[in-house]
Coordinates of C-alpha atoms and ligand atoms in Angstrom, one line a residue:
M272 CA 139.7 144.0 126.8
I273 CA 141.9 142.1 124.6
R274 CA 141.6 138.1 124.4
K275 CA 145.0 136.3 123.5
L276 CA 144.5 133.1 121.6
L277 CA 147.1 130.6 121.3
V278 CA 147.2 129.1 117.5
P279 CA 149.5 126.1 116.4
S280 CA 152.1 128.9 114.9
L281 CA 152.4 130.1 118.5
L282 CA 151.7 133.8 117.4
A283 CA 149.4 135.6 119.7
I284 CA 146.1 136.5 117.7
S285 CA 143.9 139.0 119.3
T286 CA 140.2 139.5 119.0
F287 CA 137.9 141.6 121.0
A288 CA 136.2 140.2 123.8
A289 CA 133.3 142.2 124.7
S290 CA 132.8 143.0 128.4
A291 CA 129.4 144.1 130.2
D292 CA 130.7 147.8 129.9
D293 CA 130.9 147.1 126.3
W294 CA 127.2 145.7 126.1
R295 CA 126.0 148.6 128.2
N296 CA 125.3 151.0 125.3
R297 CA 123.9 148.3 123.0
S298 CA 120.6 147.6 121.6
I299 CA 119.6 143.6 120.9
Y300 CA 117.5 141.9 118.6
Q301 CA 116.7 138.5 119.6
L302 CA 115.7 136.0 116.8
V303 CA 114.6 132.2 116.6
T304 CA 117.3 131.2 113.7
D305 CA 114.9 128.6 112.3
R306 CA 112.1 131.4 112.1
F307 CA 114.0 134.4 111.3
A308 CA 115.3 133.9 107.3
T309 CA 115.8 131.4 105.0
P310 CA 119.3 131.0 103.1
D311 CA 117.6 131.7 99.6
G312 CA 115.5 134.4 100.5
S313 CA 112.3 132.0 100.1
S314 CA 109.0 131.9 102.0
P315 CA 108.0 128.5 102.7
A316 CA 104.8 128.1 104.9
C317 CA 105.4 127.5 108.8
D318 CA 102.5 126.4 110.8
T319 CA 103.9 127.1 114.3
S320 CA 101.4 124.7 115.8
N321 CA 103.3 121.8 113.9
R322 CA 106.3 122.5 116.0
K323 CA 108.7 121.3 113.0
Y324 CA 111.8 123.1 111.5
C325 CA 110.7 125.8 109.1
G326 CA 113.9 126.5 107.3
G327 CA 115.8 129.6 108.7
T328 CA 119.5 129.1 108.9
W329 CA 122.5 131.7 110.0
K330 CA 123.2 132.3 106.0
G331 CA 119.5 133.5 106.1
V332 CA 120.4 135.8 109.2
V333 CA 123.6 137.1 107.3
N334 CA 121.4 138.1 104.5
K335 CA 119.1 140.0 106.6
L336 CA 121.6 142.0 108.6
D337 CA 120.6 145.1 107.0
Y338 CA 116.8 144.9 108.1
I339 CA 118.1 144.6 111.8
Q340 CA 120.6 147.3 111.4
N341 CA 118.2 149.7 109.8
M342 CA 116.1 149.7 112.9
G343 CA 119.1 150.6 114.9
F344 CA 120.1 147.6 116.5
D345 CA 123.7 146.6 117.1
A346 CA 123.6 143.2 118.4
I347 CA 121.7 139.9 117.8
W348 CA 120.9 136.9 120.3
I349 CA 120.3 134.0 118.2
S350 CA 119.1 130.6 119.3
P351 CA 121.2 127.8 120.9
I352 CA 123.5 126.6 118.4
V353 CA 124.8 123.1 119.2
A354 CA 123.2 119.8 118.0
N355 CA 119.9 118.7 119.4
V356 CA 117.7 115.6 119.3
E357 CA 116.8 114.7 115.9
S358 CA 113.5 112.8 116.1
T359 CA 110.2 114.1 116.3
T360 CA 109.3 114.1 120.0
A361 CA 106.2 114.1 121.9
Y362 CA 106.3 118.2 121.5
G363 CA 107.6 118.2 117.9
E364 CA 111.0 119.0 116.5
A365 CA 113.8 120.9 118.2
F366 CA 113.8 123.8 115.9
H367 CA 114.2 126.3 119.0
G368 CA 117.4 124.7 119.8
Y369 CA 117.0 124.3 123.4
W370 CA 116.9 120.3 123.3
T371 CA 120.7 119.6 123.5
E372 CA 122.1 116.1 122.8
D373 CA 125.8 117.0 121.7
I374 CA 127.5 120.1 123.0
N375 CA 130.5 119.4 120.8
S376 CA 128.7 119.3 117.3
L377 CA 126.5 122.2 115.7
N378 CA 122.7 122.0 114.8
S379 CA 123.1 121.0 111.0
H380 CA 119.8 122.4 110.5
F381 CA 121.3 125.9 110.8
G382 CA 124.1 125.6 108.9
S383 CA 128.0 124.8 109.1
G384 CA 130.7 126.1 111.4
D385 CA 131.9 128.0 108.6
D386 CA 128.2 129.6 108.3
L387 CA 128.3 130.4 111.9
K388 CA 132.0 131.8 111.7
A389 CA 130.6 134.0 108.5
L390 CA 127.5 135.3 110.4
S391 CA 130.1 136.4 113.5
S392 CA 132.3 138.0 110.9
A393 CA 129.4 139.8 108.7
L394 CA 128.4 141.2 112.2
H395 CA 131.6 142.3 113.1
D396 CA 132.1 144.1 109.9
R397 CA 129.2 146.3 110.9
Q398 CA 130.4 146.9 114.3
M399 CA 127.6 144.5 115.6
Y400 CA 127.9 141.9 118.6
L401 CA 126.6 138.3 118.4
M402 CA 125.3 136.8 121.6
V403 CA 125.1 132.8 121.5
D404 CA 122.3 131.2 123.8
V405 CA 123.6 128.2 125.7
V406 CA 122.0 125.5 127.8
V407 CA 124.0 124.1 130.5
N408 CA 121.5 122.8 133.1
H409 CA 120.5 119.7 131.2
M410 CA 120.4 117.6 128.1
A411 CA 117.3 116.6 126.4
A412 CA 116.1 112.9 125.9
T413 CA 113.6 111.0 124.1
S414 CA 112.6 108.2 126.3
D415 CA 112.2 107.8 130.0
P416 CA 114.9 106.7 131.4
P417 CA 117.1 108.4 129.0
N418 CA 119.3 106.7 126.7
Y419 CA 122.3 108.0 128.2
S420 CA 124.8 106.6 125.6
S421 CA 123.2 109.2 123.0
F422 CA 124.6 112.3 125.0
E423 CA 127.9 113.6 124.0
P424 CA 130.1 113.9 126.1
F425 CA 128.1 113.1 129.1
S426 CA 127.2 109.6 128.2
A427 CA 126.7 107.9 131.8
Q428 CA 123.9 108.2 133.9
A429 CA 126.6 109.1 136.8
D430 CA 126.9 112.5 135.0
F431 CA 123.4 113.3 135.8
H432 CA 121.5 113.9 138.9
S433 CA 119.0 111.1 139.7
E434 CA 115.6 111.3 137.8
C435 CA 113.1 113.2 139.7
F436 CA 110.7 115.8 137.9
I437 CA 110.8 119.5 140.0
T438 CA 107.5 119.7 141.9
D439 CA 108.1 122.3 144.4
Y440 CA 109.5 125.8 143.1
N441 CA 109.7 127.0 146.5
N442 CA 112.4 124.3 147.2
Q443 CA 115.6 125.6 145.8
T444 CA 117.5 121.9 146.2
D445 CA 114.3 120.5 144.3
V446 CA 114.9 123.4 141.6
E447 CA 118.5 122.7 141.4
Q448 CA 118.8 118.8 141.3
C449 CA 115.5 117.7 140.1
W450 CA 114.8 117.4 136.4
L451 CA 112.9 120.1 134.0
G452 CA 110.6 118.3 131.4
D453 CA 108.4 115.5 132.0
K454 CA 108.2 111.7 131.1
N455 CA 107.7 112.4 127.5
L456 CA 110.5 114.4 127.1
P457 CA 113.1 114.1 130.1
L458 CA 115.5 117.1 130.5
A459 CA 118.1 114.9 132.1
D460 CA 119.6 117.3 134.8
L461 CA 123.6 117.4 134.7
N462 CA 125.4 116.7 138.0
T463 CA 127.0 120.0 138.0
E464 CA 128.1 119.3 141.7
D465 CA 130.5 117.2 139.9
D466 CA 134.1 118.7 139.2
N467 CA 134.6 116.7 136.0
I468 CA 131.3 118.0 134.6
V469 CA 132.3 121.3 135.9
N470 CA 135.5 121.5 134.0
T471 CA 134.0 119.9 130.8
M472 CA 131.5 122.7 130.6
N473 CA 133.8 125.5 131.5
T474 CA 136.7 124.4 128.9
W475 CA 133.3 123.9 126.4
I476 CA 132.3 127.6 126.9
T477 CA 135.9 128.8 126.3
T478 CA 136.4 127.0 123.2
L479 CA 132.9 127.8 121.9
V480 CA 133.2 131.7 122.2
N481 CA 136.7 131.5 120.7
N482 CA 135.6 129.3 117.8
Y483 CA 133.1 131.5 116.5
T484 CA 134.1 134.7 118.1
V485 CA 131.2 135.4 120.4
D486 CA 130.8 138.5 121.9
G487 CA 128.2 137.4 124.7
V488 CA 126.5 134.7 126.1
R489 CA 122.8 134.4 127.1
I490 CA 122.7 131.4 129.5
D491 CA 119.4 129.5 129.9
T492 CA 117.8 128.2 133.1
V493 CA 120.4 129.6 135.5
K494 CA 118.3 129.4 138.4
H495 CA 118.3 125.4 138.0
I496 CA 122.2 125.3 138.9
R497 CA 123.7 126.0 142.4
K498 CA 124.7 129.6 142.3
D499 CA 128.3 129.1 143.0
F500 CA 128.7 127.1 139.5
W501 CA 128.4 130.5 137.8
P502 CA 131.2 132.7 138.5
N503 CA 133.9 130.4 137.0
F504 CA 131.6 129.3 134.1
A505 CA 131.1 133.4 133.2
K506 CA 135.0 133.6 133.8
S507 CA 135.6 131.0 131.3
A508 CA 133.1 132.4 128.8
G509 CA 135.5 135.6 129.0
V510 CA 132.9 137.5 127.6
F511 CA 129.4 139.2 128.7
T512 CA 127.2 136.9 130.3
I513 CA 123.5 137.4 130.7
G514 CA 121.2 134.7 132.7
E515 CA 117.6 133.6 132.4
V516 CA 116.4 133.7 136.0
L517 CA 112.5 133.0 135.4
D518 CA 110.9 134.7 138.4
N519 CA 108.9 137.7 139.3
A520 CA 110.6 138.6 142.7
T521 CA 113.6 140.9 142.6
T522 CA 114.8 139.3 146.0
Y523 CA 114.9 136.1 144.2
V524 CA 116.4 137.1 141.0
S525 CA 119.1 139.6 142.7
A526 CA 121.2 136.8 144.1
Y527 CA 122.0 136.0 140.6
T528 CA 123.3 139.1 139.9
Q529 CA 126.2 138.7 142.2
V530 CA 127.4 135.5 140.0
I531 CA 127.1 136.4 136.4
D532 CA 127.3 140.0 134.8
S533 CA 123.8 140.4 134.3
V534 CA 120.0 138.8 134.0
L535 CA 117.0 139.3 132.0
D536 CA 114.9 141.5 134.0
Y537 CA 111.9 139.0 134.4
P538 CA 110.5 140.9 137.7
T539 CA 110.2 144.1 135.7
W540 CA 108.8 142.2 132.8
F541 CA 105.9 140.9 134.9
A542 CA 105.1 144.2 136.1
L543 CA 105.4 145.9 132.8
T544 CA 103.2 143.5 130.8
S545 CA 100.7 143.8 133.5
A546 CA 100.9 147.4 133.9
F547 CA 100.4 148.3 130.2
Q548 CA 98.0 145.5 129.3
T549 CA 94.8 147.3 130.3
P550 CA 93.7 150.9 131.4
Q551 CA 93.3 149.1 135.2
G552 CA 97.2 148.1 134.9
N553 CA 99.2 149.1 138.2
L554 CA 101.8 151.6 136.9
S555 CA 102.7 152.3 140.6
A556 CA 103.6 148.5 141.0
L557 CA 106.1 148.8 137.9
A558 CA 107.6 151.8 139.8
A559 CA 108.0 149.7 143.1
I560 CA 109.5 146.8 141.2
V561 CA 112.0 148.9 139.1
Q562 CA 113.1 151.0 142.2
Q563 CA 113.5 147.5 144.3
A564 CA 115.9 146.3 141.1
Q565 CA 117.7 149.4 141.3
S566 CA 118.7 149.1 144.8
S567 CA 119.1 145.3 144.9
Y568 CA 120.8 143.9 141.9
K569 CA 124.4 144.2 141.8
N570 CA 124.9 146.9 139.2
G571 CA 121.5 148.2 139.4
E572 CA 119.5 147.9 136.5
F573 CA 122.1 148.8 134.1
M574 CA 123.2 146.1 131.8
T575 CA 120.1 143.9 132.7
G576 CA 118.2 142.7 129.6
S577 CA 115.2 144.8 129.2
F578 CA 112.3 143.2 127.2
L579 CA 108.6 142.9 126.6
E580 CA 108.7 139.8 124.5
N581 CA 110.6 136.6 124.4
H582 CA 110.4 133.3 122.9
D583 CA 108.9 131.9 126.1
Q584 CA 106.1 134.1 126.9
P585 CA 102.8 135.2 124.7
R586 CA 103.6 138.0 122.6
F587 CA 102.2 141.1 123.8
Q588 CA 100.0 141.6 121.2
S589 CA 98.1 138.2 122.1
L590 CA 97.3 140.0 125.3
T591 CA 95.8 143.4 124.1
Q592 CA 95.3 144.8 120.4
D593 CA 95.1 148.3 121.4
Q594 CA 98.2 150.0 119.5
A595 CA 98.4 152.8 122.1
L596 CA 99.0 150.1 124.8
V597 CA 101.5 148.2 122.5
K598 CA 103.3 151.5 121.7
N599 CA 103.6 152.6 125.1
A600 CA 104.7 149.2 126.5
M601 CA 107.2 148.9 123.6
T602 CA 108.7 152.1 124.8
W603 CA 109.6 151.1 128.2
P604 CA 112.8 149.0 127.3
F605 CA 114.4 151.9 125.6
V606 CA 113.9 154.7 128.1
Q607 CA 115.0 152.7 131.2
D608 CA 118.5 151.7 132.6
G609 CA 118.9 148.2 131.1
V610 CA 120.0 146.9 127.5
P611 CA 116.9 147.1 125.4
I612 CA 115.9 143.6 123.7
L613 CA 113.6 143.3 121.3
Y614 CA 112.1 139.8 120.2
Y615 CA 112.0 139.3 116.3
G616 CA 108.5 140.1 115.0
Q617 CA 107.2 142.5 117.4
E618 CA 108.1 145.0 114.9
Q619 CA 105.8 143.3 112.4
A620 CA 103.1 143.3 114.9
Y621 CA 103.2 139.3 115.5
A622 CA 100.5 138.3 118.1
G623 CA 101.4 134.8 118.7
G624 CA 100.3 133.5 122.0
A625 CA 101.9 131.0 124.2
D626 CA 104.8 128.6 122.7
P627 CA 104.8 127.5 120.2
A628 CA 102.4 130.2 118.5
N629 CA 104.8 133.1 119.5
R630 CA 107.6 131.7 117.3
E631 CA 106.2 132.8 114.0
A632 CA 108.1 132.8 110.7
L633 CA 109.4 136.3 109.9
W634 CA 109.5 135.9 106.1
L635 CA 106.0 135.7 106.2
S636 CA 105.9 139.3 107.0
G637 CA 108.1 140.3 103.8
Y638 CA 110.3 142.1 106.3
V639 CA 108.6 145.4 105.5
E640 CA 109.9 148.4 107.0
D641 CA 107.5 151.1 106.3
K642 CA 105.2 149.8 109.2
P643 CA 104.4 151.6 112.4
L644 CA 106.0 149.4 114.9
V645 CA 109.1 149.2 112.7
T646 CA 109.1 153.2 112.4
H647 CA 108.4 153.1 116.4
V648 CA 111.5 150.9 117.2
K649 CA 113.9 152.7 114.7
T650 CA 112.8 156.1 116.2
L651 CA 113.4 154.8 119.9
N652 CA 116.8 153.2 119.2
A653 CA 118.0 156.4 117.4
A654 CA 116.5 158.4 120.7
R655 CA 118.6 156.3 122.8
K656 CA 121.7 156.6 120.9
A657 CA 121.1 160.6 120.8
A658 CA 120.8 160.7 124.5
I659 CA 123.8 158.6 125.0
S660 CA 125.7 161.0 123.0
A661 CA 124.1 164.0 124.5
N662 CA 124.7 163.1 128.1
S663 CA 128.0 161.1 129.0
N664 CA 126.4 159.8 132.3
F665 CA 123.1 158.5 130.6
L666 CA 124.0 154.9 130.8
T667 CA 125.3 155.2 134.5
S668 CA 122.4 157.4 135.8
P669 CA 119.3 155.4 137.2
V670 CA 115.9 156.4 135.6
K671 CA 113.8 158.3 138.1
F672 CA 110.2 158.0 138.4
L673 CA 108.8 161.6 138.4
S674 CA 105.1 160.5 138.9
A675 CA 103.1 157.5 138.5
E676 CA 99.5 157.6 139.5
G677 CA 96.2 156.6 137.8
T678 CA 96.9 156.0 134.0
T679 CA 100.0 158.0 133.5
V680 CA 103.5 157.6 134.4
A681 CA 106.4 160.1 133.8
V682 CA 110.1 158.9 133.8
S683 CA 113.2 160.8 133.6
K684 CA 116.7 159.7 132.4
A685 CA 118.3 163.0 131.3
P686 CA 118.0 164.2 128.5
M687 CA 115.1 161.9 128.2
L688 CA 111.5 162.3 129.6
A689 CA 109.3 159.5 128.9
L690 CA 105.6 160.1 129.4
L691 CA 103.8 157.0 129.1
T692 CA 100.0 155.9 129.6
N693 CA 97.9 152.9 129.9
G694 CA 94.7 154.7 129.3
G695 CA 94.4 153.1 125.8
N696 CA 93.6 154.6 122.4
S697 CA 90.3 156.4 123.5
S698 CA 92.2 158.3 126.4
T699 CA 93.4 162.1 126.4
P700 CA 96.2 161.7 128.8
S701 CA 98.0 164.6 130.4
W702 CA 101.3 164.9 132.4
S703 CA 102.1 167.8 134.5
I704 CA 105.9 167.4 136.0
P705 CA 106.9 170.6 137.8
A706 CA 110.4 169.3 138.4
A707 CA 111.5 167.7 134.9
G708 CA 115.0 168.8 135.0
Y709 CA 115.3 170.9 132.0
Q710 CA 116.4 174.4 131.7
A711 CA 113.9 177.3 132.2
N712 CA 111.9 177.4 128.8
E713 CA 113.9 175.1 127.1
E714 CA 113.0 174.2 123.4
L715 CA 111.9 170.5 123.5
V716 CA 110.6 167.8 121.0
D717 CA 108.3 164.8 121.6
I718 CA 110.6 162.5 119.2
L719 CA 107.7 160.2 118.7
T720 CA 105.9 163.0 116.6
C721 CA 108.5 165.8 116.2
T722 CA 106.1 168.1 117.8
K723 CA 108.0 170.7 119.7
I724 CA 107.4 172.0 123.2
N725 CA 108.9 174.3 125.5
A726 CA 109.6 173.5 129.3
D727 CA 108.1 176.4 131.6
G728 CA 109.6 178.9 133.6
N729 CA 111.2 176.1 136.2
G730 CA 112.0 173.7 133.7
G731 CA 108.9 171.6 134.2
V732 CA 106.9 170.1 131.6
S733 CA 102.9 170.1 131.1
V734 CA 101.5 168.3 128.0
Q735 CA 98.2 166.7 126.8
G736 CA 98.3 163.7 124.7
T737 CA 96.2 162.1 122.3
S738 CA 94.7 158.9 121.7
G739 CA 96.7 157.1 124.7
Q740 CA 99.8 157.8 122.6
P741 CA 103.4 157.7 124.5
Q742 CA 105.7 160.8 124.2
V743 CA 109.4 160.6 124.5
I744 CA 110.7 164.3 125.3
M745 CA 114.2 165.5 124.4
P746 CA 115.8 168.9 124.2
T747 CA 116.2 169.7 120.2
S748 CA 119.6 170.7 121.3
A749 CA 120.1 166.9 121.9
L750 CA 119.2 166.1 118.2
S751 CA 121.2 166.6 115.1
K752 CA 120.4 168.9 112.4
S753 CA 122.0 166.1 110.1
G754 CA 120.5 163.2 111.9
T755 CA 117.5 161.0 111.1
L756 CA 115.5 162.1 114.5
C757 CA 113.3 165.3 113.7
A758 CA 116.0 166.8 112.0
N759 CA 113.4 169.5 110.9
V760 CA 113.4 170.9 114.6
A761 CA 117.0 169.5 115.7
T762 CA 119.4 172.3 116.9
G763 CA 122.2 170.4 117.6
G764 CA 125.2 169.8 115.8
Q765 CA 126.5 166.4 116.5
A766 CA 125.1 163.7 114.3
S767 CA 123.0 161.4 116.8
G768 CA 120.3 160.0 114.6
A769 CA 122.5 157.3 113.2
P770 CA 124.5 154.8 115.4
A771 CA 127.6 156.6 116.4
L772 CA 130.3 153.7 115.6
S773 CA 133.9 153.9 115.8
P774 CA 135.9 151.7 113.6
V775 CA 136.8 148.4 115.1
P776 CA 140.1 147.1 114.0
T777 CA 139.4 143.8 112.1
G778 CA 141.0 140.3 113.7
A779 CA 144.2 140.4 111.2
A780 CA 144.8 144.0 111.9
L781 CA 144.8 143.4 115.5
A782 CA 147.0 140.3 115.2
L783 CA 149.3 142.3 113.1
A784 CA 149.3 145.5 115.8
F785 CA 149.9 142.8 118.5
I786 CA 153.1 141.0 116.7
I787 CA 154.3 144.5 115.9
A788 CA 153.5 145.4 119.7
N789 CA 155.4 142.4 121.1
L790 CA 158.5 142.7 118.6
F791 CA 159.0 146.4 118.9
G792 CA 157.2 146.6 122.7
Ligands
NAG909 C1 121.2 104.6 122.4 O1 121.8 105.7 121.7 C2 123.1 104.7 121.3 C3 124.0 106.0 120.7 O2 123.1 106.7 119.8 C4 122.5 104.0 120.0 O3 123.9 103.4 119.3 C5 121.6 102.8 120.5 O4 121.0 102.3 119.8 C6 120.4 103.6 121.5 N1 119.6 102.6 122.3 C7 118.4 102.5 122.3 C8 117.8 101.5 123.1 O5 117.5 103.4 121.6
NAG910 C1 113.5 119.8 149.0 O1 113.7 118.7 147.5 C2 114.8 117.8 147.7 C3 115.1 117.3 146.3 O2 113.6 116.8 145.8 C4 114.0 116.8 148.6 O3 115.1 115.8 148.9 C5 113.9 117.6 150.0 O4 113.3 116.7 151.0 C6 113.0 118.8 149.9 N1 112.8 119.5 151.1 C7 111.6 119.8 151.7 C8 111.8 120.5 152.9 O5 110.6 119.6 151.2
NAG911 C1 135.6 124.2 118.1 O1 136.3 124.1 116.8 C2 136.8 122.7 116.9 C3 137.8 122.7 115.6 O2 136.9 122.8 114.5 C4 136.1 121.7 117.1 O3 136.6 120.4 117.0 C5 135.3 121.8 118.2 O4 134.1 120.7 118.3 C6 134.5 123.0 118.4 N1 134.1 123.3 119.9 C7 133.0 123.9 120.0 C8 132.5 124.0 121.3 O5 132.5 124.6 119.3
NAG912 C1 104.9 136.5 142.2 O1 103.9 135.6 141.7 C2 103.3 134.9 142.9 C3 102.5 133.7 142.3 O2 101.6 134.2 141.2 C4 102.4 136.0 143.5 O3 101.9 135.5 144.7 C5 103.1 137.2 144.0 O4 102.7 138.2 144.5 C6 104.1 137.8 142.8 N1 105.0 138.3 143.5 C7 105.3 139.8 142.8 C8 106.4 140.5 143.6 O5 104.9 140.3 142.1
NAG913 C1 99.4 149.1 143.1 O1 100.8 148.8 143.5 C2 101.2 149.5 144.4 C3 102.8 149.3 144.6 O2 103.2 148.0 144.5 C4 100.5 149.1 145.5 O3 100.7 149.6 146.8 C5 98.8 149.1 145.2 O4 98.3 148.3 146.3 C6 98.4 148.7 143.9 N1 97.1 149.1 143.7 C7 96.2 148.2 143.3 C8 94.9 148.9 142.7 O5 96.3 147.1 143.5
NAG914 C1 91.3 150.9 119.9 O1 91.6 149.5 120.3 C2 90.6 148.6 120.1 C3 91.4 147.3 120.4 O2 92.1 147.0 119.7 C4 90.1 148.5 118.5 O3 88.9 147.5 118.8 C5 89.6 150.2 118.3 O4 89.1 149.8 117.0 C6 90.8 151.0 118.6 N1 90.2 152.2 118.4 C7 90.7 153.3 117.7 C8 90.0 154.7 117.9 O5 92.0 153.0 117.3
NAG915 C1 129.6 152.3 122.9 O1 130.7 152.6 123.9 C2 132.0 152.6 123.6 C3 133.0 152.9 124.4 O2 132.6 152.0 125.4 C4 132.2 153.2 121.9 O3 133.5 152.8 121.7 C5 131.1 153.1 121.1 O4 131.3 153.7 120.0 C6 129.8 153.0 121.6 N1 128.7 152.6 120.5 C7 127.5 153.1 120.5 C8 126.6 152.2 119.5 O5 127.1 153.9 120.9

């Protein structure tokens, strides 16, 4: 899709506006801007329990794009960019970016408008996408009642619902019209039933997306605004929209898939973390939730955000230290229908518990790349890309549960067969899948170890694992001899280990093409 912008010279300039379809084959790295990278590469101390700014900036992100791209990600999601409350509140400083005070200014802790534009162009130069996090539901106050004149542009009490803190999450009116936060830090709830507020927000998101050439918008606290607010907001954004609807029930979340492009798939997240946390986790319950999501979400689970960690939840390694369980759980987002999202630091085995402990500074890891989980993520991204290249229907074929019993589960998304287990590091799992969908005796490989196996005479797969490790099976013909993924056993021709990127015209080249098309077309 091409977006036209009017510039003062009245020439039509065009840039890409990335649609949901354009995001379907991506893989996203989520980062907390303040905690990802410093602009000068320094490594200051950062005690998460202090809840203070630690020094990460947009310039810092630009300098570390190699690190992200080397793992195979082709999009990043950054924390909210607008100006937040500046004082130290009862809950520390607004380093995470979710305490908006002024939607028309940027958070200067993260850099200038030019720095953000530079990040956007650095990403586009690499054919990567930029997703920006936005908060529409509320503004943050440091006193109760709020000093409304400190807000920009909503500086009157009448711009907000009257103050009441949410008490009953089963009462949707309460959820939408009462306030998040508490008396120490009220999150004043905007009156999003008011046409002026609605128009201001819609114009704002159009401008923000255009100002910084944003490719996608992650929307905070979506369930706290009436559903019919969202379609026009999403349309005004003009790019892919993905919303946070924090609930464990697909029946609740599915309604929101009707009003924005996509949701972060929280129901699956609840089932996933519970299923792989211990050998007692329920893998059938994971299957049940995924199947409910596939049948009740507007676009199935395609284009939902699929994640194991984020900035709001305890990291998985604070729930279990067993690396076999960790590897299995981390595999899931890459072998299913949605867009995989990895929360920064997971690849470095960060283990922070609930907020604020889960927002560690990444520079303290030294960005070391030869670590087991960095390799794991790199392999999984490469495998997903190879599967996308090998099967043009990969991204539109729902993942199928071939079995889910006891401590093992097998899911198929041709040409990929993921064999997962929650048995833990001392278990010896085995999977016997009579109808795995391969050709008789087809040559296969577990891309996590590059071990070759063969399908049986009916295309089935029977394997025994070691130490509770997951396996991700693909035909050797789906892998490229010149690629990075098990090249020693690959028999395919096409490069598939490296991201298959087609050159994207730059803004200027496109503008020129557009002018030429307008002159001669
Ligand atoms: C309220 O905010 C305005 C604008 O920032 C400021 O000028 C004023 O001093 C504040 N009032 C109080 C009571 O803090
Ligand atoms: C639901 O919440 C609204 C807003 O707080 C309140 O006015 C209403 O009485 C509640 N309804 C029920 C049934 O509790
Ligand atoms: C967009 O850029 C203009 C010009 O720099 C600026 O005045 C405006 O505040 C920006 N708006 C947003 C939402 O970023
Ligand atoms: C969701 O959570 C609630 C409250 O903890 C629980 O009662 C319910 O069984 C859960 N539902 C699902 C679908 O997991
Ligand atoms: C596991 O989940 C399935 C599907 O939701 C359910 O039928 C079964 O009772 C659960 N098993 C246990 C042990 O809780
Ligand atoms: C298995 O994981 C547990 C929990 O982290 C750990 O204590 C143990 O050393 C691990 N065992 C092996 C064989 O890796
Ligand atoms: C994603 O799909 C588009 C076509 O929709 C294609 O141009 C692009 O190369 C693909 N990107 C990746 C990373 O596979």
